[in-house]
Amino acid sequence: MSKQCNKCSKNDAIYLRQYSGEFLCKTCFVKSIEYKVKRTMSKFSMIKNSDRVAVAVSGGKDSLALLNILKNTLRGIDPVLIAITIDEGIQGYRDESLNIVRNFCTKIGVENRVVSYSELFGLSMDRAMEIRPSEKISSCSICGTLRRRAIDILSESVGASVIATGHNLDDYVQTFLINLFAGDVERIGWTYPDPVEYGIGGLKKIKPLMEIYEKELVLYAVHTNIPFQTEECPYKDESIRSAFRVHLNNLEKIHPGIKYNAYKSILKIAKRLKESPANTVNTTLTTTNLSTDYVIGQEHRKCELCNRDSSNKICSVCRTLNILTEGN
Ligand code: SF4
Ligand code: ZN
């Protein structure tokens, strides 16, 4: 016999939320996700009604779910939402997701703006992979460095005050472990979700899905009929992130709720680190670490090549492009 939903006591349950022991029907599950995201946004004062929010939408489940949730939950606040999409230039992979995003945005009535790596940096990811001087410079570190910059530029060009990304709770815990194992303690402090203003025009970055399990986002997307891309990028590298992902999922199976407990502890650690006066970082370039440019609490400097904010003389994007084109 099927179980009844613990919330409405009317419908059949479709999901057992292991960490809380609740059985939920489709409607109550969808509502619970939207409620949790709304609560996260209000807890960390992520969006206010005068904001123009650039939502980074790739075509994957997380970012499309984020757009849908923002559209559904911000009705009373009514900020302007603009879906921004980055075309990395990966033939046969990105084309499908660009279509998915375009069609979904049309369906829910949100403007979609796209910019490509070729337009901004003069080369696509396909080209970058052909010319990279060594496999030690990983595909995802090149791509991630360029994508962060592309998102910033496109957000500025649409006049956004906030950039929302689809990072979920699993991503947040994995990022903590990556920083911990890399000895990057200061960077842990930067992950505290106070939307810090930085760069030209004081753009803020927010992660409204940071308290939602990845698995529940898949379920949310399926039950709200969001079409998302499932095909994997051909350049996806088997990074340490994948290893942590597998380990954390195994732990969660044996100890339901362990990822959420870890998340809560990490928040406390990140807050203390963020408030500590020594919140700076050594952004030395290594062959595998192309690093980031913003150092919270540190005086802004400008990259000598592109004139964008950077804590180094040359920003990570210009260094990456130099390595790709000059091999140094
Ligand atoms: Fe870029 Fe890596 Fe994502 Fe592929 S998997 S789109 S290379 S970051
Ligand atoms: Zn630069």
Short mmCIF file of C-alpha atoms and ligand atoms in Angstrom, two decimals:
data_model
loop_
_atom_site.label_atom_id
_atom_site.label_comp_id
_atom_site.label_asym_id
_atom_site.label_seq_id
_atom_site.Cartn_x
_atom_site.Cartn_y
_atom_site.Cartn_z
CA MET A 1 0.00 0.00 0.00
CA SER A 2 1.32 3.45 -0.86
CA LYS A 3 2.22 5.93 1.88
CA GLN A 4 0.33 9.17 2.41
CA CYS A 5 1.99 12.57 2.34
CA ASN A 6 2.91 13.69 5.88
CA LYS A 7 2.22 17.34 5.07
CA CYS A 8 -1.22 17.38 3.41
CA SER A 9 -2.39 13.92 4.56
CA LYS A 10 -4.34 13.69 1.29
CA ASN A 11 -2.14 12.62 -1.60
CA ASP A 12 0.07 9.60 -2.09
CA ALA A 13 3.70 10.25 -1.29
CA ILE A 14 6.21 10.20 -4.15
CA TYR A 15 9.32 10.87 -2.07
CA LEU A 16 10.82 9.95 1.26
CA ARG A 17 13.05 12.75 2.51
CA GLN A 18 15.54 10.49 4.27
CA TYR A 19 17.14 13.12 6.48
CA SER A 20 13.81 14.27 7.98
CA GLY A 21 11.86 11.02 7.68
CA GLU A 22 9.00 12.87 5.86
CA PHE A 23 6.93 11.28 3.12
CA LEU A 24 5.90 13.96 0.60
CA CYS A 25 3.48 14.08 -2.31
CA LYS A 26 4.45 15.84 -5.54
CA THR A 27 2.74 19.13 -4.67
CA CYS A 28 4.12 19.31 -1.12
CA PHE A 29 7.60 18.32 -2.30
CA VAL A 30 7.69 21.10 -4.94
CA LYS A 31 6.31 23.61 -2.42
CA SER A 32 8.89 22.54 0.18
CA ILE A 33 11.79 23.20 -2.23
CA GLU A 34 10.45 26.63 -3.18
CA TYR A 35 9.83 27.47 0.48
CA LYS A 36 13.38 26.45 1.48
CA VAL A 37 14.92 28.59 -1.27
CA LYS A 38 12.79 31.56 -0.26
CA ARG A 39 13.90 31.08 3.33
CA THR A 40 17.59 30.96 2.30
CA MET A 41 17.19 34.16 0.27
CA SER A 42 15.54 35.99 3.11
CA LYS A 43 18.00 34.65 5.75
CA PHE A 44 20.94 36.07 3.82
CA SER A 45 19.12 39.12 2.37
CA MET A 46 19.96 38.01 -1.14
CA ILE A 47 17.46 39.97 -3.26
CA LYS A 48 15.55 43.21 -2.78
CA ASN A 49 12.77 44.60 -4.93
CA SER A 50 14.81 47.19 -6.83
CA ASP A 51 17.30 44.54 -7.99
CA ARG A 52 17.95 43.43 -11.55
CA VAL A 53 18.94 39.80 -11.20
CA ALA A 54 21.11 38.11 -13.81
CA VAL A 55 20.42 34.40 -13.41
CA ALA A 56 23.25 32.30 -14.85
CA VAL A 57 21.45 29.56 -16.78
CA SER A 58 23.43 26.84 -18.53
CA GLY A 59 20.67 24.40 -19.46
CA GLY A 60 21.45 21.97 -16.64
CA LYS A 61 18.91 21.05 -13.97
CA ASP A 62 20.29 23.33 -11.23
CA SER A 63 20.27 26.57 -13.16
CA LEU A 64 16.89 25.96 -14.83
CA ALA A 65 15.38 24.98 -11.47
CA LEU A 66 16.85 28.17 -10.00
CA LEU A 67 15.24 30.31 -12.69
CA ASN A 68 11.89 28.59 -12.23
CA ILE A 69 12.03 28.92 -8.43
CA LEU A 70 12.96 32.61 -8.61
CA LYS A 71 10.15 33.24 -11.06
CA ASN A 72 7.66 31.45 -8.79
CA THR A 73 8.80 32.74 -5.41
CA LEU A 74 9.67 36.39 -6.05
CA ARG A 75 6.22 37.43 -7.21
CA GLY A 76 5.68 39.76 -4.25
CA ILE A 77 9.12 41.38 -4.60
CA ASP A 78 9.17 41.47 -8.40
CA PRO A 79 12.80 42.16 -9.21
CA VAL A 80 13.70 42.05 -12.91
CA LEU A 81 15.01 38.60 -13.88
CA ILE A 82 17.26 38.13 -16.91
CA ALA A 83 18.61 34.70 -17.83
CA ILE A 84 22.23 34.96 -18.94
CA THR A 85 23.86 32.09 -20.79
CA ILE A 86 27.47 31.53 -21.70
CA ASP A 87 28.29 29.71 -24.92
CA GLU A 88 31.69 28.13 -24.33
CA GLY A 89 31.92 26.96 -27.93
CA ILE A 90 31.76 23.19 -27.43
CA GLN A 91 30.36 21.73 -30.62
CA GLY A 92 27.63 19.15 -30.30
CA TYR A 93 27.19 19.82 -26.59
CA ARG A 94 26.44 23.46 -25.97
CA ASP A 95 24.08 23.83 -28.96
CA GLU A 96 21.50 21.54 -27.36
CA SER A 97 21.51 23.38 -24.03
CA LEU A 98 21.29 26.81 -25.71
CA ASN A 99 18.04 25.63 -27.33
CA ILE A 100 16.69 24.26 -24.07
CA VAL A 101 17.36 27.56 -22.29
CA ARG A 102 15.92 29.66 -25.11
CA ASN A 103 12.69 27.63 -25.23
CA PHE A 104 12.28 27.53 -21.46
CA CYS A 105 12.81 31.28 -21.13
CA THR A 106 10.23 31.94 -23.85
CA LYS A 107 7.78 29.65 -22.04
CA ILE A 108 8.09 31.42 -18.67
CA GLY A 109 8.50 34.93 -20.12
CA VAL A 110 12.07 35.74 -19.08
CA GLU A 111 14.55 37.50 -21.36
CA ASN A 112 17.57 35.37 -22.32
CA ARG A 113 20.93 36.92 -23.28
CA VAL A 114 23.83 34.85 -24.60
CA VAL A 115 27.51 35.64 -25.05
CA SER A 116 30.25 33.33 -26.34
CA TYR A 117 33.88 32.83 -25.39
CA SER A 118 34.77 33.54 -29.03
CA GLU A 119 33.13 36.97 -28.87
CA LEU A 120 34.75 37.87 -25.55
CA PHE A 121 38.13 36.15 -25.64
CA GLY A 122 38.71 35.41 -29.33
CA LEU A 123 38.67 31.64 -28.86
CA SER A 124 36.20 28.86 -28.16
CA MET A 125 36.69 26.01 -25.67
CA ASP A 126 37.16 23.67 -28.64
CA ARG A 127 40.05 25.86 -29.81
CA ALA A 128 41.45 26.22 -26.28
CA MET A 129 41.62 22.44 -25.99
CA GLU A 130 43.47 22.19 -29.31
CA ILE A 131 46.13 24.72 -28.38
CA ARG A 132 46.65 24.22 -24.64
CA PRO A 133 50.36 23.56 -24.14
CA SER A 134 49.90 20.85 -21.52
CA GLU A 135 47.18 18.56 -20.22
CA LYS A 136 48.17 19.69 -16.75
CA ILE A 137 46.12 22.81 -17.43
CA SER A 138 42.77 21.19 -16.92
CA SER A 139 39.84 21.86 -19.21
CA CYS A 140 37.54 22.82 -16.36
CA SER A 141 40.00 25.26 -14.80
CA ILE A 142 40.38 27.07 -18.16
CA CYS A 143 36.64 26.99 -18.72
CA GLY A 144 35.75 28.02 -15.15
CA THR A 145 38.10 31.01 -15.24
CA LEU A 146 36.69 32.22 -18.55
CA ARG A 147 33.11 31.53 -17.50
CA ARG A 148 33.33 33.62 -14.31
CA ARG A 149 34.58 36.56 -16.35
CA ALA A 150 31.97 36.03 -19.08
CA ILE A 151 29.20 35.99 -16.47
CA ASP A 152 30.52 39.21 -14.93
CA ILE A 153 30.72 40.98 -18.30
CA LEU A 154 27.29 39.86 -19.47
CA SER A 155 25.73 40.76 -16.10
CA GLU A 156 27.25 44.24 -16.28
CA SER A 157 26.03 44.68 -19.83
CA VAL A 158 22.41 43.93 -18.86
CA GLY A 159 22.67 46.38 -15.96
CA ALA A 160 22.30 43.70 -13.27
CA SER A 161 22.82 44.43 -9.57
CA VAL A 162 22.85 40.74 -8.56
CA ILE A 163 24.19 37.56 -10.17
CA ALA A 164 22.40 34.38 -9.09
CA THR A 165 24.04 31.01 -9.72
CA GLY A 166 22.66 27.50 -9.29
CA HIS A 167 25.21 26.09 -6.81
CA ASN A 168 23.52 23.57 -4.55
CA LEU A 169 24.28 22.17 -1.09
CA ASP A 170 26.39 19.34 -2.52
CA ASP A 171 28.50 21.87 -4.47
CA TYR A 172 28.95 23.96 -1.33
CA VAL A 173 30.20 21.05 0.80
CA GLN A 174 32.46 19.80 -2.02
CA THR A 175 33.98 23.26 -2.46
CA PHE A 176 34.76 23.40 1.24
CA LEU A 177 36.56 20.05 1.08
CA ILE A 178 38.48 21.09 -2.04
CA ASN A 179 39.69 24.26 -0.32
CA LEU A 180 40.46 22.37 2.88
CA PHE A 181 42.51 19.71 1.15
CA ALA A 182 44.29 22.33 -0.97
CA GLY A 183 45.22 24.27 2.17
CA ASP A 184 43.25 27.26 0.91
CA VAL A 185 41.88 28.23 4.30
CA GLU A 186 41.20 31.90 3.56
CA ARG A 187 39.12 31.02 0.56
CA ILE A 188 36.73 29.11 2.81
CA GLY A 189 35.82 32.47 4.35
CA TRP A 190 34.80 33.86 0.97
CA THR A 191 32.11 31.22 0.63
CA TYR A 192 30.02 32.71 3.45
CA PRO A 193 26.79 33.74 1.72
CA ASP A 194 26.64 37.41 2.69
CA PRO A 195 26.26 38.92 -0.78
CA VAL A 196 29.49 40.88 -0.95
CA GLU A 197 29.65 43.76 -3.40
CA TYR A 198 32.62 43.85 -5.71
CA GLY A 199 33.81 45.04 -9.07
CA ILE A 200 32.38 47.65 -11.38
CA GLY A 201 28.93 48.79 -10.29
CA GLY A 202 29.01 46.74 -7.06
CA LEU A 203 27.57 43.49 -8.45
CA LYS A 204 26.62 40.96 -5.77
CA LYS A 205 26.83 37.17 -6.19
CA ILE A 206 24.23 34.93 -4.59
CA LYS A 207 23.59 31.18 -4.43
CA PRO A 208 19.91 30.72 -3.54
CA LEU A 209 20.05 26.90 -3.91
CA MET A 210 22.88 26.43 -1.43
CA GLU A 211 20.62 24.70 1.12
CA ILE A 212 19.07 22.23 -1.36
CA TYR A 213 20.43 18.75 -2.01
CA GLU A 214 21.43 18.07 -5.62
CA LYS A 215 19.25 14.96 -5.70
CA GLU A 216 16.19 17.02 -4.70
CA LEU A 217 16.86 19.48 -7.53
CA VAL A 218 16.72 16.65 -10.05
CA LEU A 219 13.40 15.61 -8.57
CA TYR A 220 12.13 19.20 -8.56
CA ALA A 221 13.04 19.59 -12.24
CA VAL A 222 11.32 16.32 -13.15
CA HIS A 223 8.13 17.10 -11.19
CA THR A 224 7.83 20.65 -12.53
CA ASN A 225 8.42 19.46 -16.13
CA ILE A 226 11.61 21.42 -16.62
CA PRO A 227 13.47 20.02 -19.64
CA PHE A 228 17.18 19.92 -18.82
CA GLN A 229 20.31 18.73 -20.53
CA THR A 230 21.60 15.38 -19.28
CA GLU A 231 24.44 14.87 -21.73
CA GLU A 232 27.88 15.35 -20.17
CA CYS A 233 30.42 17.82 -21.47
CA PRO A 234 33.10 16.01 -23.55
CA TYR A 235 35.84 17.93 -21.73
CA LYS A 236 34.65 17.22 -18.19
CA ASP A 237 37.74 16.29 -16.21
CA GLU A 238 37.67 13.80 -13.41
CA SER A 239 38.61 16.33 -10.83
CA ILE A 240 38.90 15.94 -7.07
CA ARG A 241 35.36 17.35 -6.94
CA SER A 242 33.99 14.14 -8.49
CA ALA A 243 35.84 12.06 -5.89
CA PHE A 244 34.36 14.09 -3.01
CA ARG A 245 30.94 13.86 -4.62
CA VAL A 246 31.06 10.06 -4.66
CA HIS A 247 32.34 9.85 -1.07
CA LEU A 248 29.75 12.29 0.27
CA ASN A 249 26.92 10.46 -1.51
CA ASN A 250 28.08 7.16 -0.03
CA LEU A 251 28.19 8.69 3.44
CA GLU A 252 24.73 10.21 2.98
CA LYS A 253 23.30 6.78 2.12
CA ILE A 254 24.54 5.35 5.41
CA HIS A 255 23.94 8.49 7.51
CA PRO A 256 21.02 10.49 6.05
CA GLY A 257 21.41 14.18 6.79
CA ILE A 258 25.20 14.14 7.10
CA LYS A 259 25.65 16.54 4.16
CA TYR A 260 23.26 19.02 5.72
CA ASN A 261 25.06 18.79 9.07
CA ALA A 262 28.36 19.39 7.27
CA TYR A 263 26.84 22.39 5.48
CA LYS A 264 25.76 23.97 8.78
CA SER A 265 29.22 23.47 10.31
CA ILE A 266 30.91 24.89 7.21
CA LEU A 267 28.73 28.01 7.41
CA LYS A 268 29.96 28.65 10.95
CA ILE A 269 33.59 28.10 9.96
CA ALA A 270 33.22 30.32 6.87
CA LYS A 271 31.63 33.10 8.93
CA ARG A 272 34.46 33.10 11.46
CA LEU A 273 37.08 33.06 8.73
CA LYS A 274 35.37 35.83 6.83
CA GLU A 275 35.33 38.01 9.92
CA SER A 276 39.00 37.34 10.64
CA PRO A 277 41.30 40.24 9.69
CA ALA A 278 43.72 38.00 7.78
CA ASN A 279 41.28 37.27 4.98
CA THR A 280 43.68 37.47 2.06
CA VAL A 281 45.03 34.84 -0.24
CA ASN A 282 48.13 33.96 -2.19
CA THR A 283 46.98 33.76 -5.80
CA THR A 284 50.19 32.40 -7.27
CA LEU A 285 49.58 30.66 -10.59
CA THR A 286 50.45 27.02 -10.87
CA THR A 287 49.90 24.85 -13.89
CA THR A 288 46.70 23.42 -12.47
CA ASN A 289 45.41 26.36 -10.44
CA LEU A 290 44.32 29.33 -12.47
CA SER A 291 42.73 30.85 -9.40
CA THR A 292 40.39 33.81 -8.96
CA ASP A 293 40.80 37.55 -8.85
CA TYR A 294 38.73 38.93 -6.04
CA VAL A 295 40.03 39.12 -2.54
CA ILE A 296 37.43 40.18 -0.08
CA GLY A 297 38.58 42.89 2.26
CA GLN A 298 41.63 43.66 0.15
CA GLU A 299 42.11 46.88 -1.76
CA HIS A 300 41.11 46.52 -5.42
CA ARG A 301 43.80 46.76 -8.04
CA LYS A 302 43.49 46.63 -11.79
CA CYS A 303 44.89 44.04 -14.19
CA GLU A 304 47.61 45.67 -16.29
CA LEU A 305 46.33 44.01 -19.44
CA CYS A 306 42.54 44.19 -19.33
CA ASN A 307 42.03 46.82 -16.60
CA ARG A 308 39.54 44.70 -14.68
CA ASP A 309 39.68 44.18 -10.92
CA SER A 310 42.46 41.86 -9.85
CA SER A 311 44.54 41.33 -6.75
CA ASN A 312 47.50 40.45 -9.00
CA LYS A 313 49.23 42.59 -11.62
CA ILE A 314 47.79 40.30 -14.29
CA CYS A 315 44.34 38.80 -13.73
CA SER A 316 43.58 35.09 -13.97
CA VAL A 317 41.79 35.45 -17.33
CA CYS A 318 44.71 37.26 -18.97
CA ARG A 319 47.13 34.72 -17.50
CA THR A 320 45.00 31.87 -18.84
CA LEU A 321 44.81 33.44 -22.31
CA ASN A 322 48.58 34.03 -22.27
CA ILE A 323 49.24 30.42 -21.39
CA LEU A 324 46.96 29.26 -24.19
CA THR A 325 48.24 31.55 -26.89
CA GLU A 326 51.90 32.01 -25.94
CA GLY A 327 52.44 28.88 -23.90
CA ASN A 328 53.68 30.88 -20.88
FE1 SF4 B 1 33.55 23.75 -19.02
FE2 SF4 B 1 34.38 21.63 -17.55
FE3 SF4 B 1 31.81 22.44 -17.50
FE4 SF4 B 1 32.81 21.29 -19.69
S1 SF4 B 1 32.55 20.32 -17.67
S2 SF4 B 1 31.50 23.12 -19.61
S3 SF4 B 1 34.90 22.08 -19.67
S4 SF4 B 1 33.61 23.59 -16.77
ZN ZN B 2 43.28 40.94 -17.15
#
